[in-house]
C-alpha positions as semicolon CSV with decimal commas, in nm:
position;residue;x (nm);y (nm);z (nm)
1;M;12,075;13,715;-4,837
2;H;11,815;13,947;-5,001
3;S;11,720;14,016;-5,368
4;S;11,562;14,321;-5,537
5;P;11,233;14,316;-5,723
6;L;11,436;14,423;-6,015
7;T;11,615;14,090;-6,036
8;P;11,372;13,918;-6,277
9;V;11,350;14,234;-6,490
10;V;11,725;14,267;-6,562
11;T;11,776;13,895;-6,595
12;T;11,526;13,889;-6,869
13;L;11,697;14,175;-7,044
14;R;12,034;14,003;-7,012
15;L;11,895;13,679;-7,160
16;G;11,721;13,885;-7,422
17;L;12,037;14,049;-7,545
18;H;12,204;13,697;-7,563
19;V;11,906;13,561;-7,766
20;L;11,910;13,874;-7,992
21;V;12,279;13,851;-8,062
22;T;12,247;13,481;-8,143
23;A;11,950;13,549;-8,376
24;L;12,140;13,812;-8,569
25;A;12,431;13,581;-8,602
26;V;12,194;13,311;-8,748
27;V;12,057;13,572;-8,981
28;V;12,391;13,654;-9,109
29;A;12,491;13,287;-9,164
30;V;12,139;13,182;-9,342
31;R;12,146;13,475;-9,570
32;A;12,510;13,389;-9,678
33;V;12,397;13,034;-9,795
34;L;12,087;13,154;-9,953
35;P;12,070;13,203;-10,336
36;G;12,261;13,525;-10,413
37;G;12,479;13,522;-10,118
38;S;12,860;13,528;-10,150
39;H;13,127;13,354;-9,969
40;G;12,885;13,125;-9,800
41;V;13,111;12,872;-9,636
42;A;13,353;13,136;-9,515
43;V;13,085;13,354;-9,381
44;V;12,909;13,058;-9,191
45;V;13,254;12,960;-9,037
46;L;13,339;13,316;-8,930
47;T;12,985;13,374;-8,785
48;V;13,007;13,056;-8,590
49;V;13,354;13,144;-8,456
50;W;13,234;13,495;-8,369
51;L;12,942;13,362;-8,179
52;L;13,145;13,103;-7,998
53;T;13,400;13,391;-7,910
54;Y;13,117;13,599;-7,783
55;F;12,992;13,326;-7,551
56;A;13,326;13,192;-7,449
57;G;13,390;13,544;-7,315
58;T;13,133;13,505;-7,054
59;E;13,353;13,250;-6,893
60;I;13,627;13,496;-6,824
61;P;13,460;13,623;-6,496
62;R;13,413;13,284;-6,366
63;R;13,765;13,176;-6,435
64;S;13,887;13,502;-6,273
65;K;13,696;13,437;-5,967
66;Q;13,860;13,102;-5,929
67;G;14,207;13,265;-5,946
68;T;14,129;13,573;-5,737
69;S;14,055;13,642;-5,378
70;A;13,699;13,689;-5,244
71;G;13,765;14,069;-5,243
72;S;13,777;14,075;-5,618
73;G;13,567;13,799;-5,751
74;F;13,332;13,831;-6,031
75;A;13,083;13,548;-6,058
76;M;12,847;13,686;-6,307
77;G;12,625;13,385;-6,314
78;E;12,563;13,416;-5,920
79;S;12,585;13,774;-5,838
80;G;12,465;13,976;-6,137
81;F;12,702;14,261;-6,173
82;G;12,979;14,073;-5,986
83;A;13,001;14,335;-5,708
84;N;13,161;14,189;-5,392
85;R;12,871;14,186;-5,142
86;D;12,946;13,853;-4,984
87;H;12,792;13,701;-5,293
88;R;12,447;13,867;-5,218
89;A;12,277;13,960;-5,533
90;V;12,253;14,331;-5,578
91;G;11,908;14,261;-5,727
92;A;12,008;14,351;-6,071
93;R;12,163;14,197;-6,368
94;V;12,193;14,412;-6,686
95;A;12,083;14,267;-7,008
96;T;12,448;14,220;-7,083
97;G;12,524;14,112;-6,735
98;D;12,810;13,871;-6,836
99;L;12,978;14,147;-7,041
100;E;12,941;14,389;-6,765
101;A;13,109;14,147;-6,533
102;F;13,397;14,143;-6,772
103;G;13,430;14,513;-6,724
104;Q;13,443;14,479;-6,347
105;S;13,695;14,193;-6,375
106;A;13,927;14,412;-6,569
107;A;13,900;14,681;-6,301
108;A;13,965;14,435;-6,023
109;D;14,354;14,497;-6,012
110;R;14,288;14,865;-5,960
111;R;13,958;14,874;-5,751
112;K;13,730;14,633;-5,614
113;A;13,411;14,536;-5,808
114;A;13,339;14,888;-5,966
115;P;12,969;14,893;-6,051
116;L;12,857;14,955;-6,383
117;G;12,787;15,325;-6,327
118;G;13,132;15,364;-6,218
119;N;13,278;15,184;-6,503
120;A;13,083;15,405;-6,739
121;E;13,199;15,722;-6,563
122;A;13,546;15,662;-6,465
123;P;13,836;15,520;-6,672
124;T;13,912;15,173;-6,608
125;D;14,243;15,041;-6,707
126;L;14,159;14,725;-6,896
127;G;14,533;14,657;-6,939
128;E;14,615;14,590;-6,581
129;G;14,650;14,233;-6,456
130;E;14,584;13,886;-6,620
131;T;14,205;13,945;-6,636
132;G;14,248;14,284;-6,805
133;R;14,467;14,132;-7,068
134;A;14,215;13,849;-7,127
135;V;13,940;14,108;-7,176
136;W;14,152;14,307;-7,417
137;V;14,216;13,982;-7,614
138;W;13,849;13,913;-7,621
139;L;13,751;14,248;-7,739
140;A;14,007;14,235;-8,004
141;A;13,909;13,899;-8,115
142;L;13,531;13,998;-8,157
143;T;13,626;14,323;-8,336
144;V;13,870;14,145;-8,585
145;L;13,614;13,868;-8,656
146;W;13,342;14,114;-8,711
147;L;13,568;14,326;-8,947
148;A;13,657;14,009;-9,134
149;L;13,290;13,921;-9,172
150;L;13,214;14,270;-9,281
151;G;13,463;14,233;-9,565
152;L;13,285;13,919;-9,685
153;T;12,921;14,019;-9,639
154;P;12,723;14,339;-9,583
155;D;12,491;14,154;-9,344
156;A;12,777;14,153;-9,079
157;V;12,653;14,505;-9,000
158;Y;12,378;14,341;-8,803
159;L;12,631;14,212;-8,553
160;A;12,747;14,563;-8,473
161;F;12,439;14,596;-8,255
162;G;12,575;14,330;-8,009
163;L;12,918;14,497;-8,025
164;F;12,773;14,832;-7,928
165;F;12,673;14,685;-7,595
166;V;13,017;14,518;-7,534
167;Y;13,185;14,839;-7,596
168;L;12,947;15,050;-7,379
169;H;12,989;14,814;-7,080
170;L;13,361;14,735;-7,108
171;I;13,508;15,063;-7,206
172;P;13,499;15,372;-6,988
173;R;13,315;15,669;-7,098
174;P;13,379;15,869;-7,321
175;W;13,607;15,604;-7,508
176;S;13,304;15,372;-7,521
177;L;13,095;15,624;-7,709
178;V;13,395;15,690;-7,949
179;A;13,420;15,309;-7,995
180;V;13,051;15,304;-8,074
181;V;13,071;15,586;-8,330
182;L;13,376;15,417;-8,491
183;A;13,207;15,090;-8,520
184;T;12,905;15,259;-8,668
185;A;13,124;15,441;-8,930
186;V;13,291;15,126;-9,018
187;G;12,977;14,942;-9,051
188;V;12,823;15,202;-9,296
189;L;13,144;15,204;-9,498
190;G;13,151;14,820;-9,512
191;F;12,782;14,808;-9,617
192;A;12,839;15,077;-9,868
193;S;13,147;14,900;-10,019
194;H;12,916;14,597;-10,106
195;R;12,593;14,753;-10,205
196;G;12,670;15,112;-10,257
197;W;12,549;15,422;-10,064
198;S;12,199;15,471;-9,960
199;V;12,001;15,655;-9,700
200;G;11,907;15,331;-9,528
201;A;12,274;15,223;-9,524
202;V;12,357;15,510;-9,310
203;V;12,043;15,565;-9,108
204;G;12,011;15,199;-9,002
205;P;12,346;15,157;-8,821
206;A;12,315;15,511;-8,672
207;L;11,972;15,427;-8,525
208;G;12,109;15,111;-8,396
209;A;12,389;15,280;-8,226
210;A;12,150;15,542;-8,080
211;V;11,916;15,274;-7,939
212;A;12,220;15,080;-7,785
213;I;12,341;15,392;-7,617
214;G;12,005;15,467;-7,485
215;I;11,947;15,118;-7,362
216;G;12,292;15,112;-7,213
217;L;12,227;15,425;-7,004
218;G;11,904;15,292;-6,906
219;Y;12,069;14,965;-6,782
220;Q;12,307;15,191;-6,577
221;A;12,014;15,385;-6,411
222;L;11,849;15,050;-6,344
223;Y;12,174;14,922;-6,186
224;R;12,216;15,227;-5,956
225;E;11,854;15,192;-5,842
226;A;11,929;14,829;-5,751
227;V;12,235;14,928;-5,565
228;E;12,046;15,200;-5,380
229;R;11,777;14,958;-5,298
230;E;12,027;14,715;-5,144
231;Q;12,203;14,987;-4,955
232;L;11,850;15,083;-4,812
233;I;11,789;14,725;-4,721
234;D;12,126;14,681;-4,566
235;E;12,061;14,991;-4,346
236;L;11,708;14,880;-4,251
237;L;11,865;14,540;-4,142
238;S;12,136;14,723;-3,949
239;T;11,872;14,937;-3,785
240;R;11,669;14,637;-3,696
241;E;11,957;14,469;-3,541
242;I;12,042;14,791;-3,335
243;L;11,674;14,819;-3,213
244;A;11,684;14,443;-3,126
245;N;12,001;14,504;-2,917
246;Q;11,834;14,808;-2,750
247;E;11,532;14,603;-2,658
248;R;11,750;14,320;-2,524
249;T;11,956;14,570;-2,321
250;A;11,643;14,734;-2,200
251;G;11,490;14,417;-2,106
252;K;11,805;14,302;-1,913
253;L;11,808;14,646;-1,722
254;A;11,441;14,621;-1,633
255;E;11,493;14,257;-1,514
256;R;11,786;14,354;-1,305
257;E;11,571;14,646;-1,153
258;R;11,287;14,404;-1,084
259;L;11,513;14,155;-0,918
260;A;11,661;14,431;-0,692
261;K;11,319;14,550;-0,596
262;E;11,205;14,184;-0,530
263;I;11,501;14,107;-0,330
264;H;11,462;14,434;-0,133
265;D;11,097;14,380;-0,052
266;T;11,126;14,015;0,039
267;V;11,462;13,880;0,145
268;A;11,610;14,207;0,277
269;Q;11,292;14,309;0,465
270;G;11,268;13,944;0,612
271;L;11,639;13,955;0,734
272;S;11,566;14,301;0,884
273;S;11,269;14,173;1,074
274;I;11,454;13,867;1,195
275;Q;11,735;14,091;1,330
276;L;11,503;14,324;1,497
277;L;11,315;14,028;1,672
278;L;11,632;13,861;1,782
279;H;11,754;14,197;1,918
280;A;11,425;14,252;2,098
281;A;11,480;13,893;2,243
282;E;11,808;13,983;2,368
283;Q;11,677;14,285;2,548
284;A;11,389;14,106;2,695
285;A;11,572;13,814;2,845
286;P;11,934;13,909;2,919
287;D;11,973;13,613;3,145
288;H;11,837;13,358;2,904
289;P;12,068;13,035;2,877
290;A;12,049;13,048;2,513
291;L;12,148;13,430;2,484
292;D;12,476;13,344;2,308
293;R;12,300;13,161;2,043
294;I;12,034;13,432;2,000
295;R;12,311;13,681;1,971
296;L;12,497;13,464;1,709
297;A;12,164;13,428;1,517
298;R;12,126;13,824;1,519
299;E;12,471;13,876;1,403
300;T;12,440;13,621;1,131
301;A;12,106;13,795;1,006
302;A;12,280;14,124;1,020
303;E;12,568;13,994;0,806
304;D;12,333;13,837;0,559
305;L;12,128;14,155;0,538
306;A;12,447;14,347;0,466
307;E;12,531;14,098;0,191
308;T;12,189;14,129;0,042
309;R;12,193;14,501;0,032
310;R;12,537;14,483;-0,152
311;L;12,367;14,262;-0,406
312;I;12,076;14,504;-0,446
313;D;12,332;14,783;-0,475
314;E;12,488;14,580;-0,768
315;L;12,159;14,529;-0,943
316;S;12,030;14,889;-0,908
317;P;12,178;15,245;-0,904
318;A;12,288;15,314;-0,559
319;A;12,231;15,683;-0,602
320;L;11,877;15,639;-0,644
321;D;11,828;15,412;-0,337
322;G;11,492;15,307;-0,434
323;Q;11,360;15,648;-0,493
324;S;11,228;15,827;-0,805
325;L;11,466;16,059;-0,983
326;A;11,290;16,364;-0,855
327;E;11,305;16,238;-0,499
328;A;11,683;16,157;-0,530
329;L;11,740;16,515;-0,659
330;E;11,535;16,661;-0,382
331;R;11,739;16,470;-0,124
332;I;12,067;16,605;-0,291
333;C;11,935;16,948;-0,250
334;L;11,826;16,921;0,111
335;R;12,158;16,785;0,196
336;A;12,341;17,083;0,041
337;Q;12,110;17,347;0,210
338;S;12,278;17,535;0,480
339;P;12,233;17,876;0,659
340;S;12,460;18,044;0,387
341;L;12,305;17,854;0,086
342;T;11,941;17,834;0,001
343;T;11,859;17,532;-0,251
344;Q;11,539;17,472;-0,457
345;L;11,424;17,189;-0,677
346;L;11,180;17,246;-0,971
347;V;11,039;16,965;-1,173
348;E;10,881;17,084;-1,503
349;G;10,692;16,865;-1,754
350;E;10,531;16,541;-1,706
351;P;10,766;16,309;-1,525
352;E;10,873;16,012;-1,738
353;R;11,068;15,697;-1,632
354;L;11,404;15,709;-1,801
355;P;11,640;15,396;-1,853
356;M;11,814;15,317;-1,533
357;P;12,175;15,411;-1,646
358;I;12,040;15,761;-1,753
359;E;11,871;15,821;-1,423
360;A;12,173;15,710;-1,231
361;A;12,394;15,937;-1,443
362;L;12,163;16,231;-1,375
363;V;12,191;16,174;-1,000
364;R;12,569;16,140;-1,017
365;I;12,599;16,459;-1,228
366;A;12,373;16,640;-0,986
367;Q;12,581;16,530;-0,698
368;S;12,906;16,645;-0,854
369;A;12,766;16,985;-0,969
370;V;12,594;17,047;-0,633
371;A;12,922;16,950;-0,455
372;N;13,102;17,210;-0,678
373;V;12,856;17,483;-0,583
374;V;12,891;17,390;-0,204
375;Q;13,280;17,375;-0,200
376;H;13,381;17,636;-0,464
377;A;13,098;17,868;-0,571
378;E;13,045;18,080;-0,252
379;A;12,694;18,104;-0,366
380;A;12,388;18,221;-0,166
381;R;12,126;18,051;-0,379
382;M;12,118;17,737;-0,611
383;R;11,836;17,600;-0,820
384;V;11,812;17,247;-0,966
385;T;11,558;17,219;-1,242
386;L;11,458;16,888;-1,397
387;T;11,268;16,940;-1,722
388;Y;11,081;16,678;-1,934
389;D;10,993;16,784;-2,290
390;D;10,866;16,589;-2,590
391;T;11,214;16,455;-2,691
392;D;11,463;16,529;-2,415
393;A;11,514;16,524;-2,029
394;H;11,711;16,830;-1,899
395;L;11,888;16,887;-1,577
396;D;11,998;17,240;-1,492
397;I;12,213;17,348;-1,187
398;V;12,224;17,726;-1,163
399;D;12,386;17,923;-0,877
400;D;12,481;18,289;-0,812
401;G;12,837;18,218;-0,703
402;I;13,163;18,359;-0,814
403;G;13,179;18,141;-1,128
404;I;13,434;17,901;-1,283
405;D;13,778;18,007;-1,409
406;P;13,756;18,051;-1,788
407;E;14,082;17,872;-1,822
408;V;13,923;17,567;-1,673
409;L;13,628;17,594;-1,916
410;R;13,866;17,619;-2,215
411;R;14,079;17,333;-2,103
412;P;13,916;17,119;-1,853
413;R;14,139;16,921;-1,642
414;S;14,070;16,590;-1,492
415;G;13,918;16,649;-1,152
416;A;13,881;17,027;-1,202
417;F;13,550;17,097;-1,037
418;G;13,454;16,750;-1,149
419;L;13,379;16,878;-1,504
420;A;13,592;16,614;-1,677
421;A;13,419;16,344;-1,495
422;M;13,081;16,492;-1,563
423;R;13,140;16,531;-1,933
424;S;13,274;16,164;-1,942
425;R;12,966;16,039;-1,786
426;V;12,751;16,238;-2,021
427;E;12,942;16,109;-2,324
428;Q;12,906;15,753;-2,214
429;Q;12,518;15,786;-2,216
430;G;12,492;15,971;-2,535
431;G;12,391;16,300;-2,385
432;A;12,495;16,672;-2,428
433;M;12,643;16,904;-2,166
434;T;12,704;17,266;-2,157
435;V;12,857;17,497;-1,904
436;E;12,789;17,880;-1,890
437;S;12,976;18,071;-1,618
438;E;13,048;18,438;-1,518
439;P;13,064;18,610;-1,178
440;G;12,715;18,588;-1,041
441;H;12,579;18,325;-1,271
442;T;12,692;17,961;-1,336
443;A;12,470;17,718;-1,520
444;V;12,557;17,354;-1,591
445;T;12,301;17,201;-1,835
446;V;12,277;16,827;-1,918
447;S;12,032;16,672;-2,179
448;F;11,952;16,323;-2,264
449;P;11,729;16,208;-2,533
450;L;11,415;16,031;-2,381
451;D;11,489;15,727;-2,601
452;A;11,863;15,711;-2,508
453;T;12,010;15,378;-2,405
454;P;12,363;15,291;-2,322
455;D;12,419;15,078;-2,630
456;T;12,325;15,369;-2,869
457;A;12,539;15,633;-2,693
458;T;12,745;15,829;-2,936
459;P;13,084;15,916;-2,828
460;G;13,156;16,284;-2,859
461;A;12,800;16,384;-2,836
462;A;12,869;16,617;-2,551
463;R;12,927;16,976;-2,652
């Protein structure tokens, strides 16, 4: 669970709006009972009912959550905007957070936890589902009670400010703006019907509506920033997990390689020495009475040595056979050389140790490509180039043979010149492979990022 630095800001704004609405309701009720007020008892009763209805509406998201699945829950009090993020706060609660949660609850039957920005910009069918009907009833009740108050006292126009935020957060744009404009016009007309027309009677509600719209847009921008922050945090956490997995994998591979070297340098060498010494003893004393036991000991040592070497092969890439990558490639070139084929190995750049799977893959790819040249290319010259640059390691196998059939390049078949197997091996390790071929020039190029690891290999990376 993580929270945004915006959380205390928007929480304060949310509470501030509730306090403001309560204060405005108190003003309306108090002015009604002061000398000169009219319909005092009725105004106070309606104001209390309106205020209770306003706060009762904040329970709709909580009740909706109890009756819905986790995929469409809207716990305003716990998760701010109510977006379904495993109950992790998005780090933002709008000043009318409870009201905004209503808007999301109303959208739950059509889409999951639409954010405030989405609610404001895309129509939301508040009439769908039980929660949507409840929200409609709540909106209608607030509006009707407000209209009744406005018919009794001009001071009810103050409560329109709270209604502006309700409309802006629950009704999709542009209908929310239409509702605000209509509420403003009704407020002006209601005030004028009690006290007559004046500049203040028109400008006051209009300014209140403009301020509410501006604040509402500001809340939406604040929410979007909070969502972006959470997405960034999620990405950072995911990246950290990936890096941790890479480090664990690299550690495992390094430990396997270390064990292979240790076993080779200690156990394997010791068994080899024992075998040689016993063999020498056999040769030196062919008539020794314990010759059968000496032979049995030598054979046992030979079997144990073979088993140890199999263990070493499982722990380290057999193709490298204890050598560096350049030495393994050089050995491949020397084996391929013949009176009819001249081979050459070039190493460019500063050699750098690559992860064991990458080095093993490069050796296997080189073996396959060189075998293709020897068996099919009818080439006179072949050059293998290993290049290290700042970001990648490249392996190029170039020959002057007859080239590869273009149909094979367009539609590689499994086993056709080993291309399918080579591409598969490159893809598994997150590398890229290209093949260029024409009579007299064929080039197979393989590239691996220097920071590549098997766990981060991306399927389909080969070209």
